[in-house]
Amino acid sequence: MMSNPHPAGQPGRNPTLLAMAREAALPLLSQAFSKVLAGFDDVLFDRAETAGPSQLAFLDGMRELRRRRDEIAQRFGSHLRQAWSALEAGTPLSADSVLAGQSEGGGLSLVPEHILESRLAVRNFATVLLRDWKQVLARLDHRLAWIGGVPALDADTNPIGPEHIGVAVHEAFYTCELAPEVRLVLFKLCEREFAAGIGKLYESVDERLAQAGAAPEVPAPRRAAPVRPKAAEQQDDDDSQDAGHAPMWAQRFSERWSQRRSSMSGGAGHDAGGASAGGGFDEDGGFVNHQSVVLEALHELLAQTRQTREGVSAAGAALNNANAQQRSLNQREMMSVLSLLQATPSATLRAAVGEDGESLAQRLKSEVLSGATRLGVDPSQANLDPQDEDAIDLVGMLFDVMLDERDLEGRSRELIGRLVVPFVKVAMLDRRMFVQKTHPARKLLNSLAEACEGNAGESQAERALMGKVEEIIERLTAEFNENLAIFLTLEEEFREFLAQHRRRIEIAERRAAETQRGQEKLEMARTRAIAELDKRVEGATLPKAIDDFLRQPWSHHLTMTLLREGDEGEGINEALKLADDMLEEVAQARRHIVGKPWLQACQPALRKVFSSVGLHGDGGSSAIDALHDTLQAIAEARPELERALPELPQVVLPSPPAQEAPAIEFGNSAKAEEFDDADAERFRRMEIGTWLDFIDKDGKMQAGKLSWVSPISSRLLFVSRRGIRFCVASPEELAVMVRLGRLRPHVDDGAFDSAMQGVIDRLEPQAAQAN
């Protein structure tokens, strides 16, 4: 092992270890990329054979890759070398700024959609690597910062981290003329083929740096655990999907059932409801034989509340008054009646879906008993089997909750309502739907609800999504008999379509972030330009032409220069010097210095300023002459000779997007300073992708996803489920919202489990009343 590379184990720039790490990483990354790149030709040819109308695009892509293969490989390696050189110079390069910088060099123009898609693809690529190699990357970040002599590195600045490798892939193909679908296929191939060996490279570099004594406070890397057989991994996956972590409503049910059975047995027979009898949860919250426990608890709760609920309904009264000769409809009769309702739902059932006050469960039971007459059954001599009634009650209440609590209006509400009868049939055929997280029927409902929620059909993408929802539901109601396989088929088909829609939402999210970034840069540039102007002219009285020049074309020119160059740059210094020189010329003129060649030294800078607002050639010369004559008139003390600037073109800075309504309004009882520092700190550390629930003053909730954090203002950008910006707030403002009860963590187990929680919340008070 090498001796400690720094005195007393202290971090600092170490060229030897930097060179060692560079040679251990960059050549291997470039070789691996080149090897993968060489195989893309065959893959694109195979894709072309099955691409249909896009075949020509894939063939053109093949030719483009053959023609520019060396250039592509060179561009990949060039970016990694650039990122590493930045670390060696002590100024780590931000991967995010490289991606964003391609569109911002010329101002605030929107990024083309295919470029946004490319960026999203490489970000997904980076996300996969970050997820799979999180621990070793955390160690590498620390060790590389240690030997690079910089305070810290993270996912955005580690020169060989997934973010920079993703940017290198993006840069490699950036100049290629490729159809969007071909470009995305290449990125997916990189994710699948190229990413496979990167983790091993990370482990190798980390181990070599650890052996060399870099960052000795970081634990040495552990050897990877033996690889388990795939069959065992698959079995674990299946088990975890089927049991997994229990939803809150199911946990509550299991605990409630266990306590009730224990109390009934005097506390001695815990086996009746405990885990040892096949019910309850383990210490990690996972199910232990959960299905029968939860189903039994649901049945009991429904039995306890049924009398209370039916006592106030006409359907319940009719059932309670039936005589002892009634018989239960058998399953065949039930399925026949439900199939008739599925094909042609009654007007009263459709009306119940559209109304907030009527119980779908009670309406469904009335419709089933009425529909039995079409089978020759006397409804006065028939009733419902308790298990069938449970199925109708649970499904009816589940859809009641979903329609009440989710943003489903108009066409969305009608379409989701058409699923009620098919789901009653599923509940009768397979009660596991309520407790099996991977059940295809509940997965389909979750996806359809996600597509419908908040979808007003305002954009072409939303209308296309609603069209697909309608197609899926029509096929389900037309084809579903008693074979549950159709749910699996439709769920897989709709999942693929929904994935495409989510990709569009991701593009909208990225566009919202770039718009916000541009707005903040613009506001920062405007603020700096105003401050520079005020510092020079505050309290001063200037000739009109000079004042107009500084407040209009010069301010515009300085603002645009700040947008291009940032806080410092040659153009900024030149613009500030021009203003200072102009004011010095005014001061000299007021000292009556006659015959001076006014503004001669400023001619090039003046022409640049006037060109920036559209005054070129003779127009710019005329404006400069007006400034010259004004200074000459001041020097000669003849104000009547002063000249005004010629009319300037109507040039305005890009307007910021319309501000959303504030997520919260602070009343007299709440001041922005009143918040918990711990809450604010939690928001500062919040990870991108975190969801929160925002509650407005009327109590209406909207979920928002943290999409971007401004490196300029540290404000957090939240977007809706449609990828649209709806809240931009500082950590302190969010902390105030928490204190006022306007913000809370978002819990979303999917539409099905969320609705089941609502069902439990409605049933429990009724059960308490019945007891």
XYZ file of C-alpha atoms in Angstrom, residues 468-761:
294
model
C -57.256 5.430 -25.489
C -59.024 5.228 -22.106
C -62.367 5.101 -23.870
C -61.109 2.402 -26.249
C -59.851 0.237 -23.352
C -63.087 0.592 -21.393
C -65.239 -0.153 -24.428
C -63.255 -3.319 -25.108
C -63.521 -4.353 -21.474
C -67.282 -3.884 -21.271
C -67.790 -5.595 -24.621
C -65.473 -8.595 -24.120
C -65.276 -9.347 -20.384
C -67.366 -12.378 -19.483
C -65.834 -14.447 -16.695
C -62.266 -14.695 -17.950
C -59.972 -12.379 -16.000
C -57.209 -12.705 -18.593
C -58.620 -9.746 -20.493
C -57.578 -7.448 -17.622
C -53.986 -8.563 -17.994
C -54.088 -8.022 -21.770
C -55.661 -4.582 -21.534
C -53.444 -3.513 -18.629
C -50.273 -4.370 -20.539
C -51.515 -2.582 -23.656
C -52.587 0.529 -21.760
C -49.404 0.557 -19.672
C -47.337 0.891 -22.861
C -49.522 3.734 -24.101
C -49.397 5.453 -20.711
C -45.596 5.171 -20.671
C -45.475 7.218 -23.878
C -47.743 9.814 -22.297
C -45.530 9.948 -19.197
C -42.573 10.624 -21.462
C -44.434 13.638 -22.846
C -45.090 14.752 -19.277
C -41.379 14.453 -18.514
C -40.668 16.677 -21.512
C -43.227 19.195 -20.221
C -41.519 19.046 -16.802
C -38.135 19.703 -18.352
C -39.541 22.584 -20.379
C -41.083 24.056 -17.214
C -37.718 23.859 -15.459
C -35.897 25.464 -18.372
C -38.517 28.199 -18.553
C -38.117 28.868 -14.838
C -34.331 28.868 -15.184
C -34.562 31.360 -18.041
C -36.952 33.567 -16.082
C -34.669 33.666 -13.051
C -31.611 34.425 -15.171
C -33.559 37.207 -16.865
C -34.731 38.662 -13.561
C -31.212 38.473 -12.150
C -29.820 40.230 -15.236
C -32.502 42.921 -15.060
C -31.837 43.498 -11.362
C -28.077 43.794 -11.945
C -28.575 46.199 -14.885
C -30.902 48.413 -12.841
C -28.456 48.406 -9.925
C -25.531 49.370 -12.178
C -27.548 52.200 -13.710
C -28.814 53.495 -10.341
C -25.285 53.446 -8.934
C -24.171 55.798 -11.715
C -27.079 58.185 -12.203
C -28.932 58.227 -8.866
C -29.646 61.860 -7.925
C -27.988 63.176 -11.087
C -29.658 65.393 -13.704
C -28.627 64.343 -17.191
C -29.391 65.734 -20.627
C -32.411 63.966 -22.090
C -30.506 62.241 -24.898
C -27.894 60.907 -22.479
C -30.530 59.820 -19.943
C -32.602 58.103 -22.660
C -29.518 56.343 -23.954
C -28.591 54.913 -20.557
C -32.126 53.908 -19.572
C -33.086 52.296 -22.877
C -30.507 50.910 -25.345
C -27.637 50.702 -22.854
C -29.738 48.980 -20.153
C -31.127 46.535 -22.722
C -27.638 45.807 -24.054
C -26.226 45.243 -20.543
C -29.105 42.945 -19.600
C -28.658 40.791 -22.695
C -24.894 40.673 -22.156
C -25.435 39.517 -18.572
C -27.750 36.784 -19.878
C -25.078 35.552 -22.246
C -21.995 35.886 -20.064
C -23.218 35.564 -16.491
C -21.976 37.852 -13.725
C -18.577 38.537 -15.230
C -17.281 38.772 -18.754
C -15.484 40.934 -21.259
C -18.729 42.233 -22.751
C -20.031 43.245 -19.316
C -16.856 45.157 -18.492
C -17.030 46.879 -21.867
C -20.648 47.942 -21.325
C -19.965 49.288 -17.827
C -16.926 51.189 -19.085
C -19.053 52.754 -21.832
C -21.512 54.118 -19.247
C -18.671 55.483 -17.133
C -17.031 57.073 -20.189
C -20.347 58.610 -21.232
C -20.858 60.189 -17.803
C -17.256 61.441 -17.827
C -17.932 63.105 -21.211
C -20.975 64.843 -19.673
C -18.853 66.054 -16.724
C -16.213 67.455 -19.081
C -18.850 69.135 -21.238
C -20.285 70.847 -18.174
C -16.789 72.224 -17.526
C -17.223 73.948 -20.923
C -14.435 72.131 -22.675
C -15.134 73.253 -26.272
C -13.726 71.643 -29.406
C -13.221 68.190 -27.860
C -13.848 65.270 -30.283
C -16.786 63.959 -28.272
C -17.335 60.190 -28.022
C -14.684 59.366 -30.611
C -13.097 56.667 -28.442
C -16.552 55.189 -27.693
C -17.643 54.757 -31.331
C -17.260 50.919 -31.562
C -18.975 50.324 -28.211
C -21.793 52.757 -29.063
C -22.469 51.059 -32.377
C -22.645 47.691 -30.607
C -25.210 49.053 -28.143
C -27.407 50.602 -30.825
C -27.129 47.453 -32.951
C -28.476 45.440 -30.030
C -31.755 47.382 -30.256
C -31.955 47.271 -34.039
C -30.269 50.551 -35.044
C -27.695 49.668 -37.693
C -25.713 51.647 -40.243
C -27.086 55.147 -40.809
C -29.563 54.727 -37.937
C -26.726 54.063 -35.492
C -24.691 56.965 -36.933
C -27.651 59.320 -36.494
C -28.049 58.272 -32.846
C -24.330 58.782 -32.136
C -24.486 62.219 -33.837
C -27.369 63.165 -31.522
C -25.292 62.278 -28.467
C -22.280 64.187 -29.914
C -24.320 67.325 -30.632
C -25.898 67.186 -27.173
C -22.465 67.115 -25.505
C -21.269 69.946 -27.782
C -24.354 72.013 -26.878
C -23.651 71.542 -23.153
C -20.016 72.561 -23.613
C -21.105 75.737 -25.463
C -23.889 76.394 -22.888
C -26.463 76.425 -25.686
C -29.190 73.984 -24.558
C -31.311 74.827 -27.597
C -28.796 72.894 -29.731
C -29.270 69.665 -27.810
C -30.710 66.863 -29.954
C -32.975 63.995 -29.015
C -32.167 60.431 -29.965
C -33.920 59.218 -33.097
C -36.946 57.022 -32.550
C -35.733 53.661 -31.287
C -37.182 50.345 -32.477
C -39.652 48.808 -30.065
C -37.346 46.208 -28.562
C -38.359 44.569 -25.310
C -36.797 41.852 -23.240
C -38.449 38.421 -23.317
C -41.471 38.465 -21.052
C -41.471 36.016 -18.167
C -44.273 33.435 -18.208
C -47.486 34.359 -16.460
C -47.218 33.799 -12.743
C -49.400 31.110 -11.266
C -51.790 31.909 -8.481
C -49.795 31.664 -5.252
C -49.932 28.255 -3.653
C -50.805 29.973 -0.391
C -51.945 33.410 0.728
C -50.537 34.673 4.002
C -53.220 36.275 6.111
C -52.846 38.772 8.954
C -52.451 35.884 11.385
C -49.438 34.460 9.576
C -46.173 36.120 8.787
C -43.666 34.784 6.338
C -41.038 34.799 9.111
C -43.027 32.371 11.256
C -41.828 28.905 10.375
C -39.924 25.966 11.779
C -36.263 26.006 10.761
C -36.255 22.202 10.748
C -39.032 22.192 8.133
C -37.150 24.671 5.968
C -33.964 22.613 6.230
C -35.901 19.480 5.253
C -37.132 21.207 2.104
C -33.596 22.326 1.266
C -32.498 18.677 1.322
C -35.557 17.323 -0.470
C -34.776 15.063 -3.417
C -35.957 15.782 -6.943
C -39.053 13.720 -7.696
C -40.575 14.038 -4.206
C -44.348 14.552 -4.170
C -46.202 16.823 -1.727
C -49.892 17.600 -1.241
C -50.767 21.302 -1.542
C -54.065 22.393 0.051
C -55.611 25.689 -1.012
C -57.749 27.990 1.150
C -60.888 26.106 0.088
C -59.462 22.774 1.234
C -58.903 21.445 -2.286
C -55.810 19.275 -2.588
C -53.404 19.068 -5.499
C -50.357 16.830 -5.623
C -47.149 18.484 -6.775
C -43.825 16.938 -7.738
C -40.503 18.623 -7.016
C -39.095 18.930 -10.512
C -36.194 21.373 -10.165
C -34.313 23.447 -7.588
C -32.939 26.764 -8.772
C -29.160 27.115 -8.422
C -29.762 30.881 -8.543
C -32.462 31.486 -5.929
C -32.697 28.026 -4.252
C -36.437 28.129 -4.913
C -38.225 24.834 -5.550
C -40.300 24.242 -8.677
C -43.288 21.915 -8.356
C -45.255 20.583 -11.306
C -48.663 18.959 -11.554
C -49.353 15.430 -12.751
C -49.455 16.899 -16.257
C -45.925 18.286 -15.951
C -47.212 21.871 -15.734
C -45.614 24.345 -13.345
C -47.987 25.386 -10.591
C -45.857 26.375 -7.583
C -42.444 27.988 -7.176
C -41.523 28.665 -3.553
C -38.562 29.023 -1.241
C -37.888 26.491 1.528
C -39.008 29.114 4.052
C -42.315 29.692 2.263
C -42.945 25.959 2.174
C -42.200 25.740 5.895
C -44.837 28.421 6.560
C -47.314 26.397 4.509
C -46.609 23.362 6.685
C -47.306 25.387 9.829
C -50.618 26.586 8.403
C -51.704 23.086 7.402
C -51.479 23.883 3.694
C -48.761 21.356 2.867
C -48.268 17.718 3.820
C -46.347 14.641 2.628
C -47.945 12.874 -0.294
C -49.009 9.249 0.176
C -50.161 7.528 -2.980
C -50.527 3.771 -3.120
C -52.491 4.135 -6.350
C -56.143 4.924 -6.901
C -57.311 1.504 -5.708
C -55.562 1.477 -2.314
C -56.293 5.158 -1.690
C -59.981 4.509 -2.321
C -59.926 1.441 -0.051
C -58.534 3.633 2.717
C -61.485 5.949 2.151
C -63.891 3.009 2.342
C -62.454 1.992 5.713
C -62.698 5.574 6.953
